[in-house]
Amino acid sequence: MSDIVTKLDNTEEPLLRLEDLSIDYRIRNGYLSAVSDVNFTMNRGEIVALVGESGCGKSTIAFTIMRLLMDGNEKIGGKILFKGEDLNKIPVRDMEKMRGKHIGMIFQNPLDSLNPVYRTGSQVEEAILLDGLSHKEAWERVINLYKDVRIPDAEKRVNSYPHELSGGMRQRVMIAMMLSRTPELLIADEPTTALDVTIEAQILQILKDLKTQYNTAILMITHNFGLVAEVADRIAVMYAGNIVEQGNVFDVFAAPSHPYTRLLMRALPRKTKHEGRLETIDGNVPRITEKKPGCRFANRCPLAKEICFTENPPVLTVSHDHTFSCHFAEEASKL
């Protein structure tokens, strides 16, 4: 397995480990490589941010962990080890029991995830009843969950329909629903999409508090570096289906090492308009329909040479948990 996997204390088994995970979609002329040889780990009570451009494979990884790629159009390789058990190999019935109880997921648009004809509290209660609680006990737990995610007037809001709540409130309901059975791993796919900055800050604070309160590991999928800096413990940067750099969030922000990460950082908005126009990354993300050696960022990288198109880049270590993949580490540091 690649050295890019974060080194862990030998006494601690990671909660989640992806080993050489590859996901290909069948297309007319073969396969589209959506995710290729992804390796990373997560520990309990840790927030890991999976960052990258739209279409780089972030959500595909999330849906694969949940075993929600169900149309039969995909080919999955590698391992998804949750507490040492490969989720790709367990029976469908066992995976259904795993969802919600051990692994929860907050989807991008809460209005699409909530049934418009049922009260939100009833939808949250439905999952709790699976654990054998009485209706009275489950309803009390729903109210307490609404309070935990800072929904005001929780006793009244549990009777609200989705359309009666704002976007921020609906997102809180989804978080309450996913926490209703206290999962060990929570996947948050763009949890603050379409929310204003004030509500966004509140949602992020809720996630941090819940991590502390429940010791829940959170895999946060986003393209917003501001969110990463605010809440994440570690970051994994994706490009065209590959993880190109990962490590402690402070280390990566202080010393980004892969050319793609460095260029992304330079493209972030500055504090003032007097610092000039925002930089851009020339070119487009390649459509990978044939797996072959080479760096997938080569066609856009200002450092690219012939070797970048013909050989896979080595995994280089910056520190014990900060790694990146590049042929030209020294040159990249001067970008």
Tab-separated table of C-alpha atoms in Angstrom:
chain	number	residue	atom	x	y	z
A	1	MET	CA	0.000	0.000	0.000
A	2	SER	CA	1.174	3.524	-0.746
A	3	ASP	CA	3.202	5.419	1.839
A	4	ILE	CA	0.669	8.243	1.551
A	5	VAL	CA	-1.419	6.617	4.290
A	6	THR	CA	-0.971	8.623	7.450
A	7	LYS	CA	1.239	6.952	10.029
A	8	LEU	CA	-0.627	6.120	13.200
A	9	ASP	CA	0.202	5.145	16.722
A	10	ASN	CA	0.404	1.354	16.661
A	11	THR	CA	-1.894	1.164	19.671
A	12	GLU	CA	-4.740	2.889	17.823
A	13	GLU	CA	-6.711	1.192	15.092
A	14	PRO	CA	-8.112	3.831	12.686
A	15	LEU	CA	-11.876	4.094	12.524
A	16	LEU	CA	-11.821	4.338	8.721
A	17	ARG	CA	-9.088	3.344	6.305
A	18	LEU	CA	-9.253	3.563	2.519
A	19	GLU	CA	-6.695	1.336	0.818
A	20	ASP	CA	-5.979	1.827	-2.887
A	21	LEU	CA	-9.616	2.745	-3.500
A	22	SER	CA	-10.485	3.056	-7.203
A	23	ILE	CA	-13.898	3.765	-8.697
A	24	ASP	CA	-14.547	3.538	-12.438
A	25	TYR	CA	-17.811	4.268	-14.245
A	26	ARG	CA	-18.762	2.370	-17.365
A	27	ILE	CA	-19.124	4.581	-20.423
A	28	ARG	CA	-19.687	3.821	-24.089
A	29	ASN	CA	-16.043	3.268	-24.953
A	30	GLY	CA	-14.799	1.705	-21.717
A	31	TYR	CA	-14.452	3.201	-18.236
A	32	LEU	CA	-14.208	6.691	-16.762
A	33	SER	CA	-11.747	6.821	-13.874
A	34	ALA	CA	-13.506	8.850	-11.167
A	35	VAL	CA	-11.250	7.854	-8.252
A	36	SER	CA	-7.823	6.230	-8.484
A	37	ASP	CA	-5.666	4.632	-5.764
A	38	VAL	CA	-6.922	6.757	-2.879
A	39	ASN	CA	-5.415	6.051	0.541
A	40	PHE	CA	-6.186	7.815	3.792
A	41	THR	CA	-7.266	7.137	7.355
A	42	MET	CA	-9.537	8.675	9.966
A	43	ASN	CA	-9.455	8.321	13.740
A	44	ARG	CA	-12.294	8.694	16.225
A	45	GLY	CA	-13.133	12.262	17.147
A	46	GLU	CA	-11.255	13.680	14.159
A	47	ILE	CA	-12.436	16.058	11.435
A	48	VAL	CA	-10.857	15.380	8.051
A	49	ALA	CA	-11.578	17.698	5.119
A	50	LEU	CA	-11.618	16.272	1.608
A	51	VAL	CA	-10.981	19.256	-0.662
A	52	GLY	CA	-10.922	19.740	-4.423
A	53	GLU	CA	-12.624	21.147	-7.496
A	54	SER	CA	-16.120	20.049	-8.474
A	55	GLY	CA	-15.973	16.689	-10.233
A	56	CYS	CA	-12.708	15.535	-8.651
A	57	GLY	CA	-14.324	12.522	-6.938
A	58	LYS	CA	-15.058	13.780	-3.417
A	59	SER	CA	-18.762	12.897	-3.328
A	60	THR	CA	-18.110	9.661	-5.213
A	61	ILE	CA	-15.886	8.544	-2.327
A	62	ALA	CA	-18.611	9.464	0.187
A	63	PHE	CA	-21.324	7.543	-1.678
A	64	THR	CA	-18.997	4.565	-2.033
A	65	ILE	CA	-18.293	4.471	1.703
A	66	MET	CA	-22.068	4.421	2.278
A	67	ARG	CA	-22.544	1.794	-0.479
A	68	LEU	CA	-25.017	4.107	-2.251
A	69	LEU	CA	-23.656	3.648	-5.785
A	70	MET	CA	-26.416	1.207	-6.579
A	71	ASP	CA	-27.015	1.472	-10.333
A	72	GLY	CA	-24.467	-1.201	-11.235
A	73	ASN	CA	-22.590	1.178	-13.520
A	74	GLU	CA	-19.482	1.305	-11.344
A	75	LYS	CA	-16.443	-0.886	-10.810
A	76	ILE	CA	-14.902	-0.571	-7.356
A	77	GLY	CA	-11.412	-1.724	-6.410
A	78	GLY	CA	-9.419	-1.568	-3.199
A	79	LYS	CA	-10.714	-1.658	0.369
A	80	ILE	CA	-12.937	0.476	2.594
A	81	LEU	CA	-12.101	-0.685	6.103
A	82	PHE	CA	-14.450	0.507	8.851
A	83	LYS	CA	-13.186	-0.711	12.230
A	84	GLY	CA	-11.184	-3.292	10.308
A	85	GLU	CA	-14.149	-4.655	8.292
A	86	ASP	CA	-14.265	-4.194	4.513
A	87	LEU	CA	-17.555	-2.463	3.687
A	88	ASN	CA	-17.266	-3.613	0.065
A	89	LYS	CA	-17.581	-7.232	1.106
A	90	ILE	CA	-20.288	-7.265	3.771
A	91	PRO	CA	-23.831	-8.347	2.767
A	92	VAL	CA	-26.302	-5.664	1.707
A	93	ARG	CA	-28.512	-6.386	4.724
A	94	ASP	CA	-25.609	-5.817	7.112
A	95	MET	CA	-24.699	-2.586	5.299
A	96	GLU	CA	-28.251	-1.333	5.742
A	97	LYS	CA	-27.865	-1.851	9.493
A	98	MET	CA	-24.528	-0.020	9.371
A	99	ARG	CA	-26.037	3.140	7.863
A	100	GLY	CA	-27.347	5.545	10.450
A	101	LYS	CA	-26.287	3.422	13.419
A	102	HIS	CA	-22.544	3.504	12.717
A	103	ILE	CA	-22.113	5.780	9.672
A	104	GLY	CA	-24.322	8.789	8.926
A	105	MET	CA	-24.318	11.211	6.002
A	106	ILE	CA	-25.506	14.787	5.580
A	107	PHE	CA	-26.313	15.392	1.913
A	108	GLN	CA	-25.751	18.637	0.034
A	109	ASN	CA	-29.340	19.870	-0.232
A	110	PRO	CA	-31.394	19.238	2.922
A	111	LEU	CA	-34.664	20.153	1.191
A	112	ASP	CA	-34.146	17.258	-1.230
A	113	SER	CA	-33.345	14.904	1.647
A	114	LEU	CA	-36.423	15.682	3.753
A	115	ASN	CA	-39.901	14.407	2.841
A	116	PRO	CA	-42.098	17.492	2.290
A	117	VAL	CA	-45.336	15.829	3.503
A	118	TYR	CA	-44.079	14.728	6.936
A	119	ARG	CA	-43.201	16.828	9.939
A	120	THR	CA	-39.457	17.097	10.462
A	121	GLY	CA	-39.612	15.689	13.984
A	122	SER	CA	-41.410	12.573	12.756
A	123	GLN	CA	-38.678	12.009	10.173
A	124	VAL	CA	-35.967	12.230	12.827
A	125	GLU	CA	-37.981	9.990	15.169
A	126	GLU	CA	-38.294	7.280	12.512
A	127	ALA	CA	-34.599	6.414	12.777
A	128	ILE	CA	-34.643	6.439	16.589
A	129	LEU	CA	-37.541	3.968	16.717
A	130	LEU	CA	-35.313	1.427	14.964
A	131	ASP	CA	-33.391	1.106	18.233
A	132	GLY	CA	-36.474	-0.159	20.077
A	133	LEU	CA	-37.394	2.971	22.001
A	134	SER	CA	-41.020	3.777	22.768
A	135	HIS	CA	-42.701	6.658	20.950
A	136	LYS	CA	-42.520	8.802	24.096
A	137	GLU	CA	-38.816	8.125	24.626
A	138	ALA	CA	-38.027	8.669	20.947
A	139	TRP	CA	-39.954	11.955	20.820
A	140	GLU	CA	-38.111	13.265	23.886
A	141	ARG	CA	-34.842	12.354	22.207
A	142	VAL	CA	-35.889	14.243	19.059
A	143	ILE	CA	-36.550	17.375	21.109
A	144	ASN	CA	-33.182	17.034	22.860
A	145	LEU	CA	-31.436	16.575	19.494
A	146	TYR	CA	-33.099	19.748	18.182
A	147	LYS	CA	-31.725	21.547	21.227
A	148	ASP	CA	-28.271	20.033	20.673
A	149	VAL	CA	-28.160	21.486	17.149
A	150	ARG	CA	-29.436	24.833	18.459
A	151	ILE	CA	-32.870	24.916	16.890
A	152	PRO	CA	-34.847	27.525	18.876
A	153	ASP	CA	-38.243	26.567	20.324
A	154	ALA	CA	-37.408	22.890	19.788
A	155	GLU	CA	-40.749	21.705	21.221
A	156	LYS	CA	-42.565	23.631	18.478
A	157	ARG	CA	-40.079	23.133	15.630
A	158	VAL	CA	-40.376	19.338	15.785
A	159	ASN	CA	-43.892	19.777	14.389
A	160	SER	CA	-42.783	21.963	11.468
A	161	TYR	CA	-42.785	20.786	7.862
A	162	PRO	CA	-39.564	21.235	5.837
A	163	HIS	CA	-40.963	24.154	3.815
A	164	GLU	CA	-41.703	26.033	7.042
A	165	LEU	CA	-38.016	26.101	7.973
A	166	SER	CA	-35.147	28.152	6.574
A	167	GLY	CA	-32.199	26.532	4.802
A	168	GLY	CA	-30.076	26.758	7.927
A	169	MET	CA	-32.801	25.176	10.072
A	170	ARG	CA	-33.300	22.348	7.575
A	171	GLN	CA	-29.578	21.670	7.648
A	172	ARG	CA	-29.745	21.470	11.451
A	173	VAL	CA	-32.605	18.998	11.170
A	174	MET	CA	-30.459	16.843	8.877
A	175	ILE	CA	-27.583	16.976	11.372
A	176	ALA	CA	-29.993	15.999	14.172
A	177	MET	CA	-31.280	13.117	12.047
A	178	MET	CA	-27.780	11.826	11.353
A	179	LEU	CA	-26.862	12.102	15.051
A	180	SER	CA	-30.080	10.458	16.251
A	181	ARG	CA	-28.374	7.058	16.521
A	182	THR	CA	-24.970	8.484	17.561
A	183	PRO	CA	-22.923	7.237	14.578
A	184	GLU	CA	-19.170	6.858	14.965
A	185	LEU	CA	-18.539	8.412	11.540
A	186	LEU	CA	-20.447	11.346	10.056
A	187	ILE	CA	-19.962	12.293	6.404
A	188	ALA	CA	-20.873	15.910	5.678
A	189	ASP	CA	-21.106	16.571	1.939
A	190	GLU	CA	-20.914	20.358	1.430
A	191	PRO	CA	-22.778	20.961	4.734
A	192	THR	CA	-23.010	24.747	4.296
A	193	THR	CA	-23.957	24.985	0.607
A	194	ALA	CA	-26.265	27.960	-0.142
A	195	LEU	CA	-26.170	29.223	3.454
A	196	ASP	CA	-25.215	32.787	4.312
A	197	VAL	CA	-21.989	33.343	6.226
A	198	THR	CA	-23.679	33.835	9.610
A	199	ILE	CA	-25.601	30.552	9.421
A	200	GLU	CA	-22.526	28.861	7.949
A	201	ALA	CA	-20.503	29.829	11.018
A	202	GLN	CA	-23.223	28.465	13.298
A	203	ILE	CA	-23.350	25.124	11.455
A	204	LEU	CA	-19.563	24.790	11.664
A	205	GLN	CA	-19.650	25.489	15.396
A	206	ILE	CA	-22.336	22.829	15.809
A	207	LEU	CA	-20.142	20.285	14.023
A	208	LYS	CA	-17.172	21.136	16.256
A	209	ASP	CA	-19.305	20.877	19.391
A	210	LEU	CA	-20.786	17.551	18.306
A	211	LYS	CA	-17.325	16.180	17.630
A	212	THR	CA	-16.417	17.001	21.219
A	213	GLN	CA	-19.713	15.851	22.731
A	214	TYR	CA	-20.086	12.536	20.887
A	215	ASN	CA	-16.431	11.844	19.875
A	216	THR	CA	-17.757	11.538	16.323
A	217	ALA	CA	-15.326	11.413	13.412
A	218	ILE	CA	-16.413	13.792	10.651
A	219	LEU	CA	-15.434	13.536	6.990
A	220	MET	CA	-16.199	16.982	5.592
A	221	ILE	CA	-16.370	17.268	1.811
A	222	THR	CA	-15.916	20.789	0.504
A	223	HIS	CA	-14.151	23.065	-1.965
A	224	ASN	CA	-14.094	25.931	0.532
A	225	PHE	CA	-10.672	26.384	2.136
A	226	GLY	CA	-12.166	28.794	4.641
A	227	LEU	CA	-14.269	26.007	6.146
A	228	VAL	CA	-11.239	23.740	6.284
A	229	ALA	CA	-9.186	26.268	8.212
A	230	GLU	CA	-12.071	26.784	10.614
A	231	VAL	CA	-12.900	23.229	11.661
A	232	ALA	CA	-10.614	20.529	10.223
A	233	ASP	CA	-7.827	18.644	11.978
A	234	ARG	CA	-6.411	17.170	8.755
A	235	ILE	CA	-6.865	17.884	5.064
A	236	ALA	CA	-6.658	15.731	1.932
A	237	VAL	CA	-6.440	17.630	-1.377
A	238	MET	CA	-7.931	15.828	-4.399
A	239	TYR	CA	-7.376	16.398	-8.084
A	240	ALA	CA	-8.938	14.346	-10.897
A	241	GLY	CA	-9.570	11.360	-8.646
A	242	ASN	CA	-6.183	11.353	-6.894
A	243	ILE	CA	-5.185	12.607	-3.455
A	244	VAL	CA	-2.195	14.784	-4.292
A	245	GLU	CA	-1.433	16.069	-0.793
A	246	GLN	CA	-2.587	15.403	2.751
A	247	GLY	CA	-1.575	16.200	6.280
A	248	ASN	CA	-2.247	18.258	9.382
A	249	VAL	CA	-4.286	21.282	8.344
A	250	PHE	CA	-1.837	23.758	9.894
A	251	ASP	CA	1.142	22.149	8.155
A	252	VAL	CA	-0.537	22.093	4.753
A	253	PHE	CA	-1.734	25.683	5.006
A	254	ALA	CA	1.646	26.888	6.270
A	255	ALA	CA	3.698	24.978	3.690
A	256	PRO	CA	1.616	23.648	0.769
A	257	SER	CA	3.913	21.353	-1.188
A	258	HIS	CA	2.123	20.038	-4.276
A	259	PRO	CA	1.948	22.459	-7.237
A	260	TYR	CA	-1.837	22.100	-7.372
A	261	THR	CA	-2.240	22.929	-3.672
A	262	ARG	CA	0.093	25.921	-3.973
A	263	LEU	CA	-1.770	27.257	-7.000
A	264	LEU	CA	-5.113	26.780	-5.226
A	265	MET	CA	-3.843	28.771	-2.258
A	266	ARG	CA	-2.716	31.580	-4.559
A	267	ALA	CA	-6.156	31.636	-6.160
A	268	LEU	CA	-7.897	32.354	-2.840
A	269	PRO	CA	-9.395	35.837	-2.336
A	270	ARG	CA	-7.037	38.327	-0.699
A	271	LYS	CA	-7.785	40.568	2.241
A	272	THR	CA	-7.937	43.712	0.126
A	273	LYS	CA	-8.673	44.532	-3.497
A	274	HIS	CA	-5.311	46.319	-3.767
A	275	GLU	CA	-3.440	42.996	-3.837
A	276	GLY	CA	-4.261	42.530	-7.512
A	277	ARG	CA	-6.418	40.168	-9.550
A	278	LEU	CA	-6.979	36.636	-8.355
A	279	GLU	CA	-4.749	34.075	-9.992
A	280	THR	CA	-6.217	31.202	-11.979
A	281	ILE	CA	-5.014	27.753	-12.977
A	282	ASP	CA	-4.825	27.457	-16.755
A	283	GLY	CA	-6.412	24.502	-18.519
A	284	ASN	CA	-9.153	22.050	-17.553
A	285	VAL	CA	-9.438	18.922	-15.459
A	286	PRO	CA	-8.723	15.957	-17.765
A	287	ARG	CA	-11.335	13.309	-18.512
A	288	ILE	CA	-9.524	10.088	-17.598
A	289	THR	CA	-10.885	7.252	-19.747
A	290	GLU	CA	-7.689	5.234	-19.911
A	291	LYS	CA	-5.505	4.546	-16.890
A	292	LYS	CA	-1.865	5.047	-17.703
A	293	PRO	CA	1.233	6.189	-15.809
A	294	GLY	CA	1.737	9.878	-15.225
A	295	CYS	CA	0.622	12.769	-13.058
A	296	ARG	CA	-2.990	13.778	-13.699
A	297	PHE	CA	-2.146	17.426	-13.045
A	298	ALA	CA	0.614	17.455	-15.685
A	299	ASN	CA	-1.452	19.133	-18.432
A	300	ARG	CA	-2.023	22.181	-16.162
A	301	CYS	CA	1.180	22.220	-14.126
A	302	PRO	CA	3.740	24.978	-14.909
A	303	LEU	CA	6.537	22.612	-13.814
A	304	ALA	CA	5.533	19.662	-15.997
A	305	LYS	CA	8.213	17.862	-17.987
A	306	GLU	CA	8.172	14.668	-20.038
A	307	ILE	CA	8.513	12.433	-16.973
A	308	CYS	CA	5.293	13.875	-15.552
A	309	PHE	CA	3.328	12.450	-18.491
A	310	THR	CA	4.961	9.015	-18.448
A	311	GLU	CA	5.657	8.053	-14.812
A	312	ASN	CA	3.606	8.172	-11.628
A	313	PRO	CA	5.040	10.742	-9.198
A	314	PRO	CA	6.636	9.429	-5.996
A	315	VAL	CA	5.034	10.002	-2.603
A	316	LEU	CA	7.242	12.427	-0.679
A	317	THR	CA	7.195	13.071	3.061
A	318	VAL	CA	7.290	16.584	4.481
A	319	SER	CA	6.657	15.477	8.074
A	320	HIS	CA	5.370	12.339	9.773
A	321	ASP	CA	1.778	13.002	8.615
A	322	HIS	CA	2.261	15.462	5.726
A	323	THR	CA	2.826	13.872	2.308
A	324	PHE	CA	2.432	14.824	-1.336
A	325	SER	CA	3.067	13.315	-4.776
A	326	CYS	CA	5.329	15.150	-7.220
A	327	HIS	CA	8.412	14.624	-9.418
A	328	PHE	CA	9.758	18.113	-8.724
A	329	ALA	CA	9.478	18.828	-5.008
A	330	GLU	CA	12.207	21.469	-4.875
A	331	GLU	CA	10.848	23.411	-7.858
A	332	ALA	CA	7.298	23.191	-6.471
A	333	SER	CA	8.380	24.886	-3.249
A	334	LYS	CA	9.373	27.981	-5.298
A	335	LEU	CA	6.067	28.383	-7.144
